Amino acid sequence: MTSRETRRWIIPKGWPQKGKAPHRSAAREAFEEAGVVGAIRRRSIGSFSYEKRLKKGALVEFEVLVFALRVKGQSNKWPERKEREVKWLSARAAAKAVREPQLGEIIRRLARTRAIRA
C-alpha cells in the first residue's frame, strides 16, 4: 500500500497503543490502512528504520517492528481506503517496490521461509 503523504510503497505500520500488545496494534493498523484481516504472529519477524517528516517539518527516524500476518481476507470497507492505494504484489515485486532496504530484505526472507514450509 502507499503512504498517505509521499505515496511511496510501504507496509501497514502505526503507533504503539498503551495497554495493547505490539502485534495486536499491528493487526489493527493492517485493517485500518489496507483492510486486511487474518492471524498475526505474536513475535516480530524483524525491524527496519525509516525517516518521517513530521507536520512541523522535523525529520525523525523511527524503528519499526514487523509482524507477519496470514491474510484471510480483505474487507470492502476500511477507514483509510480512500487515502491510500493498495496493490497485491508477489514477494519479489514488493521487496523491489519498498524504499527501505531492510524492509525489502525482511520481505524476501519471509518469502523464502514460506517457500520452504510449502
Backbone as JSON Lines, residues from 0, in Angstrom:
{"i":0,"aa":"M","n":[0.84,-1.17,0.0],"ca":[0.0,0.0,0.0],"c":[0.88,1.23,0.0]}
{"i":1,"aa":"T","n":[0.31,2.35,-0.31],"ca":[1.09,3.58,-0.34],"c":[0.89,4.38,0.94]}
{"i":2,"aa":"S","n":[1.88,5.2,1.24],"ca":[1.74,6.12,2.37],"c":[0.8,7.25,1.94]}
{"i":3,"aa":"R","n":[0.24,7.93,2.89],"ca":[-0.7,9.0,2.55],"c":[0.01,10.22,1.97]}
{"i":4,"aa":"E","n":[1.15,10.6,2.55],"ca":[1.81,11.84,2.12],"c":[2.7,11.66,0.9]}
{"i":5,"aa":"T","n":[3.67,10.75,0.97],"ca":[4.65,10.64,-0.11],"c":[4.23,9.67,-1.21]}
{"i":6,"aa":"R","n":[3.21,8.85,-0.94],"ca":[2.71,7.86,-1.89],"c":[3.73,6.77,-2.21]}
{"i":7,"aa":"R","n":[4.75,6.61,-1.36],"ca":[5.71,5.53,-1.59],"c":[5.12,4.22,-1.07]}
{"i":8,"aa":"W","n":[5.62,3.1,-1.58],"ca":[5.11,1.79,-1.18],"c":[5.65,1.42,0.19]}
{"i":9,"aa":"I","n":[4.74,1.01,1.08],"ca":[5.07,0.69,2.47],"c":[4.25,-0.51,2.92]}
{"i":10,"aa":"I","n":[4.47,-0.91,4.16],"ca":[3.6,-1.89,4.81],"c":[2.79,-1.13,5.87]}
{"i":11,"aa":"P","n":[1.66,-1.69,6.31],"ca":[0.92,-1.02,7.38],"c":[1.79,-0.89,8.63]}
{"i":12,"aa":"K","n":[1.78,0.28,9.21],"ca":[2.5,0.49,10.47],"c":[1.84,1.64,11.19]}
{"i":13,"aa":"G","n":[2.02,1.67,12.47],"ca":[1.38,2.73,13.24],"c":[2.06,2.9,14.57]}
{"i":14,"aa":"W","n":[1.45,3.67,15.41],"ca":[2.0,3.96,16.72],"c":[1.59,2.88,17.71]}
{"i":15,"aa":"P","n":[2.5,2.5,18.61],"ca":[2.12,1.54,19.67],"c":[0.99,2.14,20.51]}
{"i":16,"aa":"Q","n":[0.11,1.3,20.96],"ca":[-1.01,1.75,21.78],"c":[-0.82,1.3,23.21]}
{"i":17,"aa":"K","n":[-0.98,2.21,24.11],"ca":[-0.82,1.91,25.53],"c":[-1.79,0.79,25.93]}
{"i":18,"aa":"G","n":[-1.25,-0.21,26.62],"ca":[-2.06,-1.32,27.1],"c":[-2.39,-2.37,26.04]}
{"i":19,"aa":"K","n":[-1.84,-2.21,24.84],"ca":[-2.12,-3.16,23.76],"c":[-0.81,-3.78,23.3]}
{"i":20,"aa":"A","n":[-0.79,-5.1,23.15],"ca":[0.41,-5.8,22.68],"c":[0.79,-5.3,21.29]}
{"i":21,"aa":"P","n":[2.09,-5.19,21.0],"ca":[2.52,-4.68,19.69],"c":[1.92,-5.43,18.5]}
{"i":22,"aa":"H","n":[1.82,-6.75,18.6],"ca":[1.25,-7.5,17.46],"c":[-0.23,-7.18,17.26]}
{"i":23,"aa":"R","n":[-0.95,-6.89,18.33],"ca":[-2.36,-6.52,18.22],"c":[-2.51,-5.14,17.56]}
{"i":24,"aa":"S","n":[-1.62,-4.21,17.94],"ca":[-1.63,-2.89,17.3],"c":[-1.34,-3.04,15.81]}
{"i":25,"aa":"A","n":[-0.4,-3.92,15.46],"ca":[-0.05,-4.14,14.06],"c":[-1.24,-4.69,13.27]}
{"i":26,"aa":"A","n":[-1.96,-5.62,13.86],"ca":[-3.13,-6.19,13.19],"c":[-4.21,-5.12,12.98]}
{"i":27,"aa":"R","n":[-4.41,-4.28,13.97],"ca":[-5.39,-3.2,13.85],"c":[-4.99,-2.24,12.73]}
{"i":28,"aa":"E","n":[-3.7,-1.9,12.66],"ca":[-3.21,-1.0,11.6],"c":[-3.38,-1.63,10.22]}
{"i":29,"aa":"A","n":[-3.14,-2.92,10.11],"ca":[-3.31,-3.6,8.82],"c":[-4.74,-3.47,8.33]}
{"i":30,"aa":"F","n":[-5.71,-3.55,9.26],"ca":[-7.1,-3.37,8.86],"c":[-7.38,-1.91,8.51]}
{"i":31,"aa":"E","n":[-6.98,-0.99,9.38],"ca":[-7.3,0.43,9.16],"c":[-6.67,0.98,7.88]}
{"i":32,"aa":"E","n":[-5.44,0.54,7.57],"ca":[-4.7,1.1,6.44],"c":[-4.9,0.34,5.14]}
{"i":33,"aa":"A","n":[-5.16,-0.99,5.22],"ca":[-5.26,-1.77,3.99],"c":[-6.48,-2.68,3.94]}
{"i":34,"aa":"G","n":[-7.25,-2.73,5.02],"ca":[-8.46,-3.54,5.01],"c":[-8.24,-5.02,5.19]}
{"i":35,"aa":"V","n":[-7.02,-5.43,5.52],"ca":[-6.74,-6.87,5.63],"c":[-6.99,-7.38,7.04]}
{"i":36,"aa":"V","n":[-7.47,-8.62,7.1],"ca":[-7.7,-9.31,8.36],"c":[-7.09,-10.69,8.27]}
{"i":37,"aa":"G","n":[-6.67,-11.21,9.42],"ca":[-6.08,-12.53,9.44],"c":[-5.45,-12.84,10.78]}
{"i":38,"aa":"A","n":[-4.65,-13.88,10.79],"ca":[-3.96,-14.32,12.01],"c":[-2.57,-13.69,12.04]}
{"i":39,"aa":"I","n":[-2.24,-13.06,13.15],"ca":[-0.95,-12.38,13.25],"c":[-0.05,-13.1,14.25]}
{"i":40,"aa":"R","n":[1.23,-13.16,13.93],"ca":[2.2,-13.76,14.86],"c":[2.47,-12.81,16.01]}
{"i":41,"aa":"R","n":[2.71,-13.38,17.17],"ca":[2.99,-12.58,18.36],"c":[4.38,-11.97,18.33]}
{"i":42,"aa":"R","n":[5.33,-12.68,17.72],"ca":[6.71,-12.2,17.69],"c":[7.04,-11.49,16.4]}
{"i":43,"aa":"S","n":[7.83,-10.45,16.54],"ca":[8.29,-9.69,15.38],"c":[9.18,-10.58,14.51]}
{"i":44,"aa":"I","n":[9.1,-10.41,13.2],"ca":[9.97,-11.16,12.29],"c":[11.15,-10.3,11.83]}
{"i":45,"aa":"G","n":[11.25,-9.1,12.36],"ca":[12.36,-8.21,12.02],"c":[11.98,-6.77,12.29]}
{"i":46,"aa":"S","n":[12.91,-5.89,11.97],"ca":[12.66,-4.46,12.13],"c":[13.43,-3.69,11.07]}
{"i":47,"aa":"F","n":[13.0,-2.46,10.83],"ca":[13.7,-1.59,9.91],"c":[13.54,-0.16,10.37]}
{"i":48,"aa":"S","n":[14.41,0.69,9.88],"ca":[14.36,2.11,10.21],"c":[13.86,2.89,9.01]}
{"i":49,"aa":"Y","n":[13.16,3.98,9.28],"ca":[12.77,4.89,8.2],"c":[12.64,6.29,8.76]}
{"i":50,"aa":"E","n":[12.74,7.25,7.88],"ca":[12.62,8.65,8.28],"c":[11.24,9.17,7.91]}
{"i":51,"aa":"K","n":[10.67,9.94,8.82],"ca":[9.35,10.54,8.6],"c":[9.44,12.03,8.87]}
{"i":52,"aa":"R","n":[8.87,12.8,7.99],"ca":[8.8,14.24,8.2],"c":[7.53,14.55,8.97]}
{"i":53,"aa":"L","n":[7.68,15.15,10.14],"ca":[6.54,15.5,10.97],"c":[5.86,16.75,10.43]}
{"i":54,"aa":"K","n":[4.66,17.02,10.9],"ca":[3.87,18.15,10.39],"c":[4.6,19.48,10.54]}
{"i":55,"aa":"K","n":[5.4,19.62,11.58],"ca":[6.13,20.88,11.79],"c":[7.45,20.93,11.01]}
{"i":56,"aa":"G","n":[7.72,19.89,10.2],"ca":[8.89,19.91,9.33],"c":[10.09,19.13,9.81]}
{"i":57,"aa":"A","n":[10.11,18.72,11.08],"ca":[11.26,17.97,11.6],"c":[11.31,16.58,10.97]}
{"i":58,"aa":"L","n":[12.54,16.12,10.68],"ca":[12.76,14.78,10.15],"c":[13.17,13.88,11.3]}
{"i":59,"aa":"V","n":[12.41,12.82,11.53],"ca":[12.63,11.94,12.67],"c":[12.81,10.52,12.16]}
{"i":60,"aa":"E","n":[13.78,9.79,12.75],"ca":[13.97,8.39,12.37],"c":[13.22,7.5,13.34]}
{"i":61,"aa":"F","n":[12.5,6.52,12.77],"ca":[11.71,5.58,13.56],"c":[12.2,4.16,13.31]}
{"i":62,"aa":"E","n":[12.09,3.32,14.32],"ca":[12.38,1.89,14.22],"c":[11.03,1.18,14.22]}
{"i":63,"aa":"V","n":[10.78,0.37,13.21],"ca":[9.5,-0.31,13.04],"c":[9.69,-1.81,13.24]}
{"i":64,"aa":"L","n":[8.9,-2.38,14.14],"ca":[8.84,-3.84,14.28],"c":[7.87,-4.38,13.25]}
{"i":65,"aa":"V","n":[8.24,-5.48,12.6],"ca":[7.4,-6.07,11.56],"c":[6.83,-7.38,12.09]}
{"i":66,"aa":"F","n":[5.52,-7.56,11.92],"ca":[4.83,-8.77,12.34],"c":[4.2,-9.42,11.12]}
{"i":67,"aa":"A","n":[4.35,-10.74,11.02],"ca":[3.76,-11.49,9.9],"c":[2.27,-11.69,10.16]}
{"i":68,"aa":"L","n":[1.47,-11.43,9.14],"ca":[0.03,-11.6,9.23],"c":[-0.4,-12.52,8.1]}
{"i":69,"aa":"R","n":[-1.0,-13.65,8.45],"ca":[-1.53,-14.56,7.42],"c":[-2.9,-14.02,7.03]}
{"i":70,"aa":"V","n":[-2.98,-13.44,5.87],"ca":[-4.21,-12.77,5.43],"c":[-5.29,-13.8,5.12]}
{"i":71,"aa":"K","n":[-6.45,-13.56,5.74],"ca":[-7.61,-14.42,5.48],"c":[-8.58,-13.73,4.54]}
{"i":72,"aa":"G","n":[-8.47,-12.4,4.44],"ca":[-9.35,-11.68,3.54],"c":[-9.1,-10.18,3.61]}
{"i":73,"aa":"Q","n":[-9.77,-9.49,2.72],"ca":[-9.7,-8.03,2.68],"c":[-11.13,-7.49,2.64]}
{"i":74,"aa":"S","n":[-11.41,-6.6,3.56],"ca":[-12.73,-6.01,3.66],"c":[-13.01,-5.11,2.45]}
{"i":75,"aa":"N","n":[-14.28,-4.92,2.15],"ca":[-14.67,-3.98,1.09],"c":[-14.57,-2.55,1.58]}
{"i":76,"aa":"K","n":[-14.63,-2.36,2.9],"ca":[-14.58,-1.03,3.51],"c":[-13.6,-1.05,4.66]}
{"i":77,"aa":"W","n":[-12.78,0.01,4.75],"ca":[-11.88,0.2,5.88],"c":[-11.61,1.68,6.02]}
{"i":78,"aa":"P","n":[-11.15,2.11,7.2],"ca":[-11.04,3.55,7.49],"c":[-10.22,4.38,6.5]}
{"i":79,"aa":"E","n":[-9.1,3.88,6.0],"ca":[-8.23,4.7,5.15],"c":[-8.28,4.3,3.68]}
{"i":80,"aa":"R","n":[-9.36,3.66,3.27],"ca":[-9.49,3.15,1.9],"c":[-9.31,4.22,0.84]}
{"i":81,"aa":"K","n":[-9.82,5.4,1.07],"ca":[-9.76,6.46,0.05],"c":[-8.47,7.28,0.14]}
{"i":82,"aa":"E","n":[-7.63,6.97,1.13],"ca":[-6.4,7.75,1.33],"c":[-5.15,7.06,0.81]}
{"i":83,"aa":"R","n":[-5.26,5.8,0.45],"ca":[-4.09,5.01,0.04],"c":[-4.42,4.15,-1.18]}
{"i":84,"aa":"E","n":[-3.38,3.77,-1.89],"ca":[-3.53,2.77,-2.95],"c":[-3.06,1.44,-2.37]}
{"i":85,"aa":"V","n":[-3.84,0.4,-2.57],"ca":[-3.48,-0.93,-2.11],"c":[-3.33,-1.82,-3.34]}
{"i":86,"aa":"K","n":[-2.24,-2.56,-3.39],"ca":[-1.99,-3.44,-4.52],"c":[-1.37,-4.73,-3.99]}
{"i":87,"aa":"W","n":[-1.86,-5.87,-4.46],"ca":[-1.29,-7.15,-4.08],"c":[-0.16,-7.47,-5.05]}
{"i":88,"aa":"L","n":[1.03,-7.73,-4.49],"ca":[2.23,-8.0,-5.27],"c":[2.88,-9.3,-4.84]}
{"i":89,"aa":"S","n":[3.67,-9.87,-5.73],"ca":[4.5,-11.01,-5.32],"c":[5.53,-10.5,-4.32]}
{"i":90,"aa":"A","n":[6.11,-11.41,-3.56],"ca":[7.14,-11.0,-2.59],"c":[8.3,-10.32,-3.31]}
{"i":91,"aa":"R","n":[8.69,-10.83,-4.44],"ca":[9.81,-10.24,-5.19],"c":[9.48,-8.8,-5.61]}
{"i":92,"aa":"A","n":[8.29,-8.6,-6.16],"ca":[7.89,-7.26,-6.59],"c":[7.74,-6.33,-5.4]}
{"i":93,"aa":"A","n":[7.19,-6.83,-4.3],"ca":[7.02,-6.0,-3.1],"c":[8.38,-5.57,-2.54]}
{"i":94,"aa":"A","n":[9.32,-6.5,-2.49],"ca":[10.66,-6.18,-1.97],"c":[11.34,-5.11,-2.82]}
{"i":95,"aa":"K","n":[11.1,-5.12,-4.13],"ca":[11.68,-4.1,-5.02],"c":[10.95,-2.76,-4.9]}
{"i":96,"aa":"A","n":[9.66,-2.81,-4.59],"ca":[8.85,-1.59,-4.56],"c":[9.09,-0.72,-3.33]}
{"i":97,"aa":"V","n":[9.44,-1.35,-2.21],"ca":[9.64,-0.56,-0.99],"c":[10.99,0.16,-1.06]}
{"i":98,"aa":"R","n":[11.04,1.32,-0.46],"ca":[12.25,2.15,-0.49],"c":[13.3,1.72,0.54]}
{"i":99,"aa":"E","n":[12.86,1.16,1.66],"ca":[13.77,0.81,2.75],"c":[14.41,-0.55,2.49]}
{"i":100,"aa":"P","n":[15.74,-0.61,2.31],"ca":[16.41,-1.88,2.02],"c":[16.18,-2.95,3.1]}
{"i":101,"aa":"Q","n":[16.16,-2.54,4.36],"ca":[15.93,-3.52,5.44],"c":[14.55,-4.15,5.31]}
{"i":102,"aa":"L","n":[13.54,-3.39,4.94],"ca":[12.2,-3.92,4.77],"c":[12.16,-4.86,3.57]}
{"i":103,"aa":"G","n":[12.83,-4.5,2.5],"ca":[12.9,-5.39,1.34],"c":[13.5,-6.73,1.7]}
{"i":104,"aa":"E","n":[14.53,-6.72,2.52],"ca":[15.17,-7.98,2.95],"c":[14.23,-8.79,3.84]}
{"i":105,"aa":"I","n":[13.49,-8.14,4.71],"ca":[12.51,-8.86,5.55],"c":[11.48,-9.55,4.66]}
{"i":106,"aa":"I","n":[10.99,-8.86,3.64],"ca":[10.0,-9.44,2.73],"c":[10.6,-10.64,1.98]}
{"i":107,"aa":"R","n":[11.82,-10.5,1.48],"ca":[12.47,-11.62,0.78],"c":[12.68,-12.81,1.71]}
{"i":108,"aa":"R","n":[13.13,-12.54,2.93],"ca":[13.39,-13.61,3.9],"c":[12.09,-14.34,4.26]}
{"i":109,"aa":"L","n":[11.02,-13.6,4.47],"ca":[9.74,-14.22,4.78],"c":[9.27,-15.09,3.61]}
{"i":110,"aa":"A","n":[9.44,-14.61,2.4],"ca":[9.03,-15.39,1.22],"c":[9.83,-16.68,1.11]}
{"i":111,"aa":"R","n":[11.14,-16.62,1.39],"ca":[11.97,-17.83,1.36],"c":[11.51,-18.82,2.42]}
{"i":112,"aa":"T","n":[11.22,-18.33,3.61],"ca":[10.78,-19.17,4.71],"c":[9.45,-19.85,4.36]}
{"i":113,"aa":"R","n":[8.54,-19.08,3.78],"ca":[7.24,-19.63,3.39],"c":[7.41,-20.69,2.3]}
{"i":114,"aa":"A","n":[8.34,-20.47,1.37],"ca":[8.55,-21.44,0.29],"c":[9.08,-22.76,0.84]}
{"i":115,"aa":"I","n":[9.94,-22.7,1.86],"ca":[10.49,-23.9,2.46],"c":[9.4,-24.71,3.15]}
{"i":116,"aa":"R","n":[8.46,-24.04,3.81],"ca":[7.38,-24.72,4.54],"c":[6.33,-25.31,3.62]}
{"i":117,"aa":"A","n":[6.2,-24.77,2.4],"ca":[5.13,-25.23,1.49],"c":[5.37,-26.62,0.95]}
